Each structure stands twice: as structure tokens, then as C-alpha cells.
Amino acid sequence: MKRDFIDLWNLDPEEGWYIVKRTREVKEGREELSKILDKKHLALLFTKPSTRTRVSFEVAIGELGGRSMFLQETQLQISRGEDVRDTARTLSRYVDGVIVRNHSHAWLEEFSKWAEVPVINALTDKSHPCQLLSDVFTLYERFGEDTKRLKIAYVGDGNNVCNTWLVAAGLFGLNLFVGTPEDYGPDSYYLQAGLDLCNFTGGSIYLTTNPVEAVKDADVVYTDVWVSMGDENREEKLEALKPYQVNEELLSHAKPDVVVMHCLPAKKGQEITEEVFEKFADFIFTQAENRLHTQKVLLEFLFRNT
Ligand code: CP
Ligand code: NVA
């Protein structure tokens, strides 16, 4: 049976940790990856811009022996209204897997239902599972088995990345505090999914509208842009988010050895100051690098039975 990766809950906790731990072994050269994508073609169907996700996937596919093909929506018949079901069925006859970045999560779910090959979510308006899989690996690489004991604070907009953090906390049994404004909190469906998983894994999720409470004594502070791709740049939203900016003052409430993460791209001066960004730049770019390492292992995992 084909394995899709649309949301983190498509993995069980054991599989999630398997990918994270194997990524460390592969990155550090103790284990090797097979050429599992030999003679396979994977399409990347993107309707939004991307630097990290596109490039890291194309390199990962090449390193696994496969070939990638970048498809822009504007050059496909879906831009003229071709049915999602027909696009999915057609591509399934040509390629061995499709990696999709699209605004509507519902569109992606419909696409994956009709595709006969594995489908990977490369970001939608609701979730960004490849990002979080990689971010958990970045924490594991730095903190090892202590990862589950860290206080992780996400502050800012309750967007696709925030939603996926909730599920990551549940899947990996992490200790997550989320600080967002009242009107810009995460999606309740993702919150419930995260809480349900926490019952099995011992993770915990705490939501607050107070950014200081969220970051108090945190080991990790994570943020993302206030205006996501496809969102309106509304003044009232930016105003509401101002107290959630990751700056020196906010970080003074975290542990002295706190680390800051950002999925990138960053809008310096909004969700994070340039000063804080540069202070943690090495860790943030390791976080970006790790997209490549994690996705190689994810592809190997999804394609091992195809
Ligand atoms: N973090 C991330 O997904 O970056 P891109 O939008 O550049 O792919
Ligand atoms: N929330 C951001 C993430 C970018 C990787 C967006 O959707 O634009």
C-alpha cells in the first residue's frame, strides 16, 4: 500500500522516532542510504514559492538515485481548471511520487485520495509536516534523549507551522507551550489531534495568550512569519502580534542558554529582531540544512515498499 505524508499523524510515534534517529545515523555517517529511488521519477507540484523545501527535496531525490521534475501550477492545466482528481490520476501514470506545495489543504487531501502513488505535503495553509519532522531531528541532534524534557515555546501567529507543532508535541511526546494572540490561535482540529496523541506519548501542550508565560524558563523558543504565503498583510494582525516578537527582552524570560529556532524565511523586524536572528543564525541554518537530511530518510521510509 502506498504511504502518503500529508500530516504528521500519518506516522505513528515509533515511526517518527525511527526517522529522527536514523537521520542522525545517516548524517553522521554511521549508516548509509540505499539508492531506493533508482529509476524513479518524482514530481514537485508547487503553487507557492519555496527555497528550502524545493531545493532540499530535489537534492534528496538525486542522492537517492531518483529524478525530480519541478511543476509550476501556472504551466499545468490545473491553472485552467482541470479537475484535481484528473490531475492526480494522470500524474500517477507518469511518476512514482508527487510532492505538493499548495494553499488549500483540502485540495491536497483530495489529490492524495486520487493519486495512486505516494503524496508528500510540502506545505499547505494548514500544515507543514516535513518542516516539523526536521525540526524535531534538529532538537534531537542537539539535545539527544533530553529532547522530551525540554520546554519548547512557539510564539507568534497560530499558522500552519504552529498547527504542526501541536501534532509534533503529541507524536514525539514533547513539552510544548504556545503563545499566540486570542484571535490568531492555532486550528482546533490540529490542537485536538496533538492532545489525543499526548495521551499515548506523555507529551503536553499548553496554550496561552501571554508571550512571557509561554517563553518563561524555555529551553527552545521558536517563531515563524506573521504573514504566511497567501495571507493578507493586515495592520490589525501585525499590531496584535507585536508583543510576541522574539527580541532580547522576551528572551530574558527564557533560560539563559535558550536556543532560538525559525523555519525561515524570516521577516526580521517583525516576528524576530535582526539581533536575535544573528545571535542564533548558526543553529537556524543548521535547522534549514537538516531539511535535506530528514527528507532523505523520509523518502527512503515512504518508498521502501514501493
Ligand atoms: N521552511 C520552508 O519551508 O522554507 P521554503 O518556503 O523556502 O521552502
Ligand atoms: N507559515 C509560513 C511558513 C513558510 C515556510 C508560510 O506558510 O508562509
Tab-separated table of C-alpha atoms and ligand atoms in Angstrom:
chain	number	residue	atom	x	y	z
A	1	MET	CA	0.000	0.000	0.000
A	2	LYS	CA	1.237	3.499	-0.811
A	3	ARG	CA	2.337	5.651	2.120
A	4	ASP	CA	1.345	9.336	1.950
A	5	PHE	CA	2.754	12.015	4.228
A	6	ILE	CA	0.049	14.660	4.443
A	7	ASP	CA	0.163	15.291	8.165
A	8	LEU	CA	2.451	14.111	10.944
A	9	TRP	CA	-0.218	11.731	12.217
A	10	ASN	CA	0.409	9.621	9.097
A	11	LEU	CA	3.324	8.307	11.149
A	12	ASP	CA	2.957	6.568	14.477
A	13	PRO	CA	5.301	7.623	17.299
A	14	GLU	CA	7.627	4.692	16.724
A	15	GLU	CA	7.948	5.512	13.022
A	16	GLY	CA	8.508	9.200	13.784
A	17	TRP	CA	11.363	8.414	16.169
A	18	TYR	CA	12.759	5.846	13.736
A	19	ILE	CA	13.083	8.578	11.063
A	20	VAL	CA	14.599	11.075	13.516
A	21	LYS	CA	17.143	8.599	14.880
A	22	ARG	CA	18.091	7.172	11.508
A	23	THR	CA	18.603	10.728	10.223
A	24	ARG	CA	21.247	11.227	12.903
A	25	GLU	CA	22.997	7.979	11.979
A	26	VAL	CA	22.966	8.869	8.273
A	27	LYS	CA	24.035	12.489	8.801
A	28	GLU	CA	26.938	11.396	10.984
A	29	GLY	CA	27.981	8.703	8.502
A	30	ARG	CA	27.330	5.634	10.668
A	31	GLU	CA	24.576	4.322	8.387
A	32	GLU	CA	24.184	4.535	4.636
A	33	LEU	CA	21.192	5.277	2.497
A	34	SER	CA	20.309	2.963	-0.352
A	35	LYS	CA	19.600	4.162	-3.893
A	36	ILE	CA	15.960	3.462	-3.210
A	37	LEU	CA	14.703	5.894	-5.864
A	38	ASP	CA	16.782	4.341	-8.666
A	39	LYS	CA	14.803	4.573	-11.934
A	40	LYS	CA	12.049	6.504	-10.143
A	41	HIS	CA	10.727	9.937	-11.087
A	42	LEU	CA	9.207	12.269	-8.506
A	43	ALA	CA	7.273	15.404	-9.370
A	44	LEU	CA	7.233	18.539	-7.240
A	45	LEU	CA	3.939	20.334	-7.865
A	46	PHE	CA	4.219	23.786	-6.284
A	47	THR	CA	1.710	26.626	-6.374
A	48	LYS	CA	3.671	28.797	-3.901
A	49	PRO	CA	7.299	29.951	-3.725
A	50	SER	CA	9.908	27.840	-1.956
A	51	THR	CA	13.650	27.930	-1.382
A	52	ARG	CA	14.392	25.284	1.254
A	53	THR	CA	11.690	22.706	0.562
A	54	ARG	CA	12.142	22.632	-3.179
A	55	VAL	CA	15.929	22.557	-3.227
A	56	SER	CA	16.320	20.098	-0.343
A	57	PHE	CA	13.811	17.691	-1.903
A	58	GLU	CA	15.407	17.898	-5.353
A	59	VAL	CA	18.858	17.198	-3.878
A	60	ALA	CA	17.496	14.404	-1.651
A	61	ILE	CA	15.791	12.709	-4.603
A	62	GLY	CA	19.023	12.894	-6.633
A	63	GLU	CA	21.083	11.475	-3.782
A	64	LEU	CA	18.693	8.527	-3.520
A	65	GLY	CA	19.185	7.796	-7.225
A	66	GLY	CA	15.921	9.270	-8.459
A	67	ARG	CA	14.985	12.120	-10.781
A	68	SER	CA	12.911	15.135	-9.861
A	69	MET	CA	10.670	17.260	-12.015
A	70	PHE	CA	9.509	20.714	-10.889
A	71	LEU	CA	5.962	21.531	-11.975
A	72	GLN	CA	4.585	25.010	-11.569
A	73	GLU	CA	0.844	25.310	-11.339
A	74	THR	CA	0.771	28.143	-13.902
A	75	GLN	CA	2.143	25.787	-16.543
A	76	LEU	CA	-0.228	22.942	-15.795
A	77	GLN	CA	-3.823	22.521	-16.864
A	78	ILE	CA	-4.977	22.840	-13.247
A	79	SER	CA	-4.413	26.585	-13.745
A	80	ARG	CA	-7.194	26.383	-16.359
A	81	GLY	CA	-9.472	24.459	-14.055
A	82	GLU	CA	-8.574	20.820	-14.713
A	83	ASP	CA	-10.113	18.665	-12.032
A	84	VAL	CA	-7.804	17.807	-9.129
A	85	ARG	CA	-8.895	14.168	-9.432
A	86	ASP	CA	-7.835	14.034	-13.080
A	87	THR	CA	-4.507	15.736	-12.416
A	88	ALA	CA	-3.784	13.207	-9.657
A	89	ARG	CA	-4.735	10.225	-11.803
A	90	THR	CA	-2.738	11.469	-14.789
A	91	LEU	CA	0.453	12.207	-12.850
A	92	SER	CA	0.188	8.787	-11.191
A	93	ARG	CA	0.599	7.184	-14.625
A	94	TYR	CA	3.894	9.008	-15.246
A	95	VAL	CA	5.716	9.475	-11.958
A	96	ASP	CA	6.362	7.418	-8.827
A	97	GLY	CA	5.516	10.092	-6.257
A	98	VAL	CA	4.306	13.688	-6.001
A	99	ILE	CA	5.458	16.349	-3.534
A	100	VAL	CA	2.857	19.111	-3.330
A	101	ARG	CA	3.001	22.675	-2.005
A	102	ASN	CA	-0.434	24.182	-2.292
A	103	HIS	CA	-2.593	26.687	-0.452
A	104	SER	CA	-5.661	24.566	0.219
A	105	HIS	CA	-5.110	21.588	2.478
A	106	ALA	CA	-8.466	20.176	1.365
A	107	TRP	CA	-7.223	20.228	-2.259
A	108	LEU	CA	-4.148	18.257	-1.215
A	109	GLU	CA	-6.273	15.702	0.645
A	110	GLU	CA	-8.415	15.256	-2.465
A	111	PHE	CA	-5.291	14.960	-4.622
A	112	SER	CA	-3.814	12.287	-2.362
A	113	LYS	CA	-7.079	10.351	-2.355
A	114	TRP	CA	-6.997	10.065	-6.133
A	115	ALA	CA	-3.259	9.654	-6.635
A	116	GLU	CA	-2.053	6.079	-6.959
A	117	VAL	CA	1.482	6.997	-5.881
A	118	PRO	CA	2.813	8.398	-2.565
A	119	VAL	CA	1.979	12.069	-1.981
A	120	ILE	CA	4.002	14.318	0.344
A	121	ASN	CA	2.793	17.604	1.812
A	122	ALA	CA	5.411	20.275	1.169
A	123	LEU	CA	3.252	22.903	2.995
A	124	THR	CA	-0.390	23.902	2.879
A	125	ASP	CA	-2.384	26.594	4.658
A	126	LYS	CA	-2.922	24.080	7.496
A	127	SER	CA	0.284	22.167	7.958
A	128	HIS	CA	3.966	21.714	7.189
A	129	PRO	CA	4.878	18.214	8.374
A	130	CYS	CA	8.285	17.971	6.619
A	131	GLN	CA	9.368	21.078	8.490
A	132	LEU	CA	8.437	19.713	11.898
A	133	LEU	CA	9.906	16.274	11.294
A	134	SER	CA	13.153	18.021	10.540
A	135	ASP	CA	12.842	20.425	13.470
A	136	VAL	CA	12.404	17.548	15.905
A	137	PHE	CA	15.524	15.996	14.379
A	138	THR	CA	17.387	19.302	14.905
A	139	LEU	CA	16.430	19.223	18.585
A	140	TYR	CA	17.347	15.551	18.898
A	141	GLU	CA	20.711	16.185	17.252
A	142	ARG	CA	21.418	18.919	19.822
A	143	PHE	CA	19.781	17.540	22.966
A	144	GLY	CA	19.548	13.761	22.422
A	145	GLU	CA	17.278	11.906	24.845
A	146	ASP	CA	16.737	15.165	26.801
A	147	THR	CA	14.565	16.437	23.923
A	148	LYS	CA	11.452	15.160	25.696
A	149	ARG	CA	12.380	17.100	28.834
A	150	LEU	CA	12.806	20.484	27.137
A	151	LYS	CA	10.355	23.309	27.470
A	152	ILE	CA	9.642	24.338	23.884
A	153	ALA	CA	7.830	27.635	23.290
A	154	TYR	CA	6.239	28.579	19.985
A	155	VAL	CA	5.330	32.274	19.924
A	156	GLY	CA	3.625	34.280	17.191
A	157	ASP	CA	0.970	33.511	14.632
A	158	GLY	CA	-1.101	30.341	15.088
A	159	ASN	CA	-0.392	29.309	11.489
A	160	ASN	CA	0.423	26.112	9.565
A	161	VAL	CA	3.766	25.694	11.354
A	162	CYS	CA	2.142	26.266	14.755
A	163	ASN	CA	-0.576	23.702	13.927
A	164	THR	CA	2.080	21.182	13.036
A	165	TRP	CA	3.979	21.870	16.254
A	166	LEU	CA	0.879	20.743	18.164
A	167	VAL	CA	0.889	17.425	16.359
A	168	ALA	CA	4.667	17.096	16.753
A	169	ALA	CA	4.342	17.561	20.520
A	170	GLY	CA	1.767	14.775	20.547
A	171	LEU	CA	3.611	12.409	18.230
A	172	PHE	CA	7.038	12.780	19.839
A	173	GLY	CA	5.875	13.299	23.437
A	174	LEU	CA	7.286	16.833	23.732
A	175	ASN	CA	6.538	19.611	26.193
A	176	LEU	CA	5.087	22.496	24.153
A	177	PHE	CA	3.909	25.944	25.183
A	178	VAL	CA	2.158	28.018	22.521
A	179	GLY	CA	1.780	31.783	22.879
A	180	THR	CA	-0.455	33.448	20.291
A	181	PRO	CA	-2.914	36.357	20.329
A	182	GLU	CA	-6.512	35.406	21.132
A	183	ASP	CA	-7.711	35.953	17.548
A	184	TYR	CA	-4.745	34.284	15.864
A	185	GLY	CA	-4.536	30.962	17.645
A	186	PRO	CA	-3.944	27.568	16.033
A	187	ASP	CA	-6.542	25.380	14.351
A	188	SER	CA	-8.689	23.443	16.850
A	189	TYR	CA	-8.543	20.258	14.757
A	190	TYR	CA	-4.744	20.168	14.976
A	191	LEU	CA	-4.892	21.019	18.672
A	192	GLN	CA	-7.206	18.085	19.318
A	193	ALA	CA	-5.021	15.763	17.249
A	194	GLY	CA	-1.993	16.849	19.272
A	195	LEU	CA	-3.793	16.407	22.596
A	196	ASP	CA	-5.068	12.957	21.583
A	197	LEU	CA	-1.533	11.859	20.719
A	198	CYS	CA	-0.206	13.288	24.003
A	199	ASN	CA	-2.394	10.743	25.841
A	200	PHE	CA	-0.281	7.984	24.318
A	201	THR	CA	3.145	9.567	24.345
A	202	GLY	CA	3.220	11.633	27.545
A	203	GLY	CA	3.611	14.905	25.638
A	204	SER	CA	1.971	18.087	26.882
A	205	ILE	CA	0.505	21.155	25.211
A	206	TYR	CA	-0.257	24.402	26.986
A	207	LEU	CA	-1.859	27.361	25.195
A	208	THR	CA	-1.632	30.931	26.426
A	209	THR	CA	-2.131	34.434	25.072
A	210	ASN	CA	0.704	35.677	27.283
A	211	PRO	CA	4.045	35.540	25.423
A	212	VAL	CA	6.074	35.919	28.623
A	213	GLU	CA	4.306	32.951	30.181
A	214	ALA	CA	4.969	30.925	27.015
A	215	VAL	CA	8.715	31.580	26.996
A	216	LYS	CA	9.289	31.592	30.781
A	217	ASP	CA	12.222	29.261	31.514
A	218	ALA	CA	12.001	27.845	27.994
A	219	ASP	CA	14.913	25.860	26.572
A	220	VAL	CA	13.774	26.492	22.999
A	221	VAL	CA	11.918	29.467	21.532
A	222	TYR	CA	10.504	29.033	18.032
A	223	THR	CA	8.820	31.544	15.789
A	224	ASP	CA	7.585	31.941	12.222
A	225	VAL	CA	6.419	34.795	9.997
A	226	TRP	CA	3.326	36.788	10.938
A	227	VAL	CA	2.131	36.910	7.327
A	228	SER	CA	2.208	33.491	5.712
A	229	MET	CA	2.089	32.903	1.969
A	230	GLY	CA	-1.460	33.559	0.803
A	231	ASP	CA	-2.361	35.539	3.962
A	232	GLU	CA	-3.455	39.140	3.874
A	233	ASN	CA	-0.962	41.636	5.285
A	234	ARG	CA	-3.414	43.222	7.747
A	235	GLU	CA	-2.355	46.067	10.028
A	236	GLU	CA	-4.564	44.901	12.905
A	237	LYS	CA	-2.976	41.446	12.821
A	238	LEU	CA	0.551	42.871	12.883
A	239	GLU	CA	-0.447	45.106	15.804
A	240	ALA	CA	-1.867	42.154	17.754
A	241	LEU	CA	1.326	40.185	17.180
A	242	LYS	CA	3.789	42.879	18.316
A	243	PRO	CA	4.092	41.618	21.928
A	244	TYR	CA	5.076	38.200	20.535
A	245	GLN	CA	8.205	39.416	18.748
A	246	VAL	CA	11.246	37.317	19.665
A	247	ASN	CA	13.603	40.010	20.926
A	248	GLU	CA	16.156	40.275	23.738
A	249	GLU	CA	13.524	41.430	26.218
A	250	LEU	CA	11.222	38.471	25.584
A	251	LEU	CA	14.180	36.076	25.647
A	252	SER	CA	15.289	37.431	29.029
A	253	HIS	CA	12.409	35.379	30.481
A	254	ALA	CA	13.702	32.140	28.936
A	255	LYS	CA	16.565	30.007	30.285
A	256	PRO	CA	19.974	31.717	29.946
A	257	ASP	CA	21.116	29.003	27.497
A	258	VAL	CA	17.923	29.131	25.400
A	259	VAL	CA	18.176	28.372	21.680
A	260	VAL	CA	16.024	30.108	19.074
A	261	MET	CA	14.604	28.367	16.026
A	262	HIS	CA	12.941	29.722	12.890
A	263	CYS	CA	11.717	27.666	9.948
A	264	LEU	CA	12.594	30.513	7.511
A	265	PRO	CA	12.069	32.643	5.549
A	266	ALA	CA	12.269	35.274	8.319
A	267	LYS	CA	10.894	38.778	8.249
A	268	LYS	CA	13.420	40.473	10.501
A	269	GLY	CA	11.928	43.348	12.471
A	270	GLN	CA	8.557	41.600	12.668
A	271	GLU	CA	8.498	38.171	14.367
A	272	ILE	CA	12.217	38.305	15.268
A	273	THR	CA	14.778	41.077	15.634
A	274	GLU	CA	17.865	41.065	13.458
A	275	GLU	CA	19.978	40.970	16.628
A	276	VAL	CA	18.358	37.769	17.921
A	277	PHE	CA	18.340	36.208	14.467
A	278	GLU	CA	22.076	36.761	14.008
A	279	LYS	CA	22.853	35.511	17.506
A	280	PHE	CA	21.210	32.176	16.690
A	281	ALA	CA	21.971	32.135	12.951
A	282	ASP	CA	24.220	29.087	13.140
A	283	PHE	CA	21.509	26.989	14.772
A	284	ILE	CA	18.815	28.380	12.459
A	285	PHE	CA	20.808	27.462	9.354
A	286	THR	CA	21.569	24.011	10.766
A	287	GLN	CA	17.802	23.728	11.139
A	288	ALA	CA	17.464	24.642	7.434
A	289	GLU	CA	20.230	22.181	6.448
A	290	ASN	CA	18.502	19.401	8.318
A	291	ARG	CA	15.529	19.555	5.961
A	292	LEU	CA	17.776	17.755	3.474
A	293	HIS	CA	18.948	15.041	5.867
A	294	THR	CA	15.491	14.329	7.253
A	295	GLN	CA	13.777	14.257	3.879
A	296	LYS	CA	16.254	11.710	2.526
A	297	VAL	CA	15.278	9.351	5.329
A	298	LEU	CA	11.580	10.222	4.954
A	299	LEU	CA	11.712	9.371	1.233
A	300	GLU	CA	13.529	6.119	1.970
A	301	PHE	CA	10.863	5.278	4.557
A	302	LEU	CA	7.895	6.103	2.296
A	303	PHE	CA	9.299	4.338	-0.759
A	304	ARG	CA	10.759	1.238	0.886
A	305	ASN	CA	7.753	-0.880	-0.043
A	306	THR	CA	7.023	0.561	-3.471
B	1	CP	N1	10.842	26.496	5.646
B	1	CP	C1	10.444	26.348	4.376
B	1	CP	O1	9.574	25.531	4.061
B	1	CP	O2	11.081	27.166	3.501
B	1	CP	P1	10.698	27.399	1.977
B	1	CP	O3	9.384	28.137	1.954
B	1	CP	O4	11.833	28.207	1.426
B	1	CP	O5	10.570	26.070	1.292
B	2	NVA	N1	3.977	29.986	7.730
B	2	NVA	C1	4.862	30.177	6.609
B	2	NVA	C2	5.855	29.070	6.543
B	2	NVA	C3	6.869	29.179	5.440
B	2	NVA	C4	7.798	28.017	5.404
B	2	NVA	C5	4.049	30.264	5.331
B	2	NVA	O1	3.119	29.449	5.162
B	2	NVA	O2	4.315	31.125	4.501
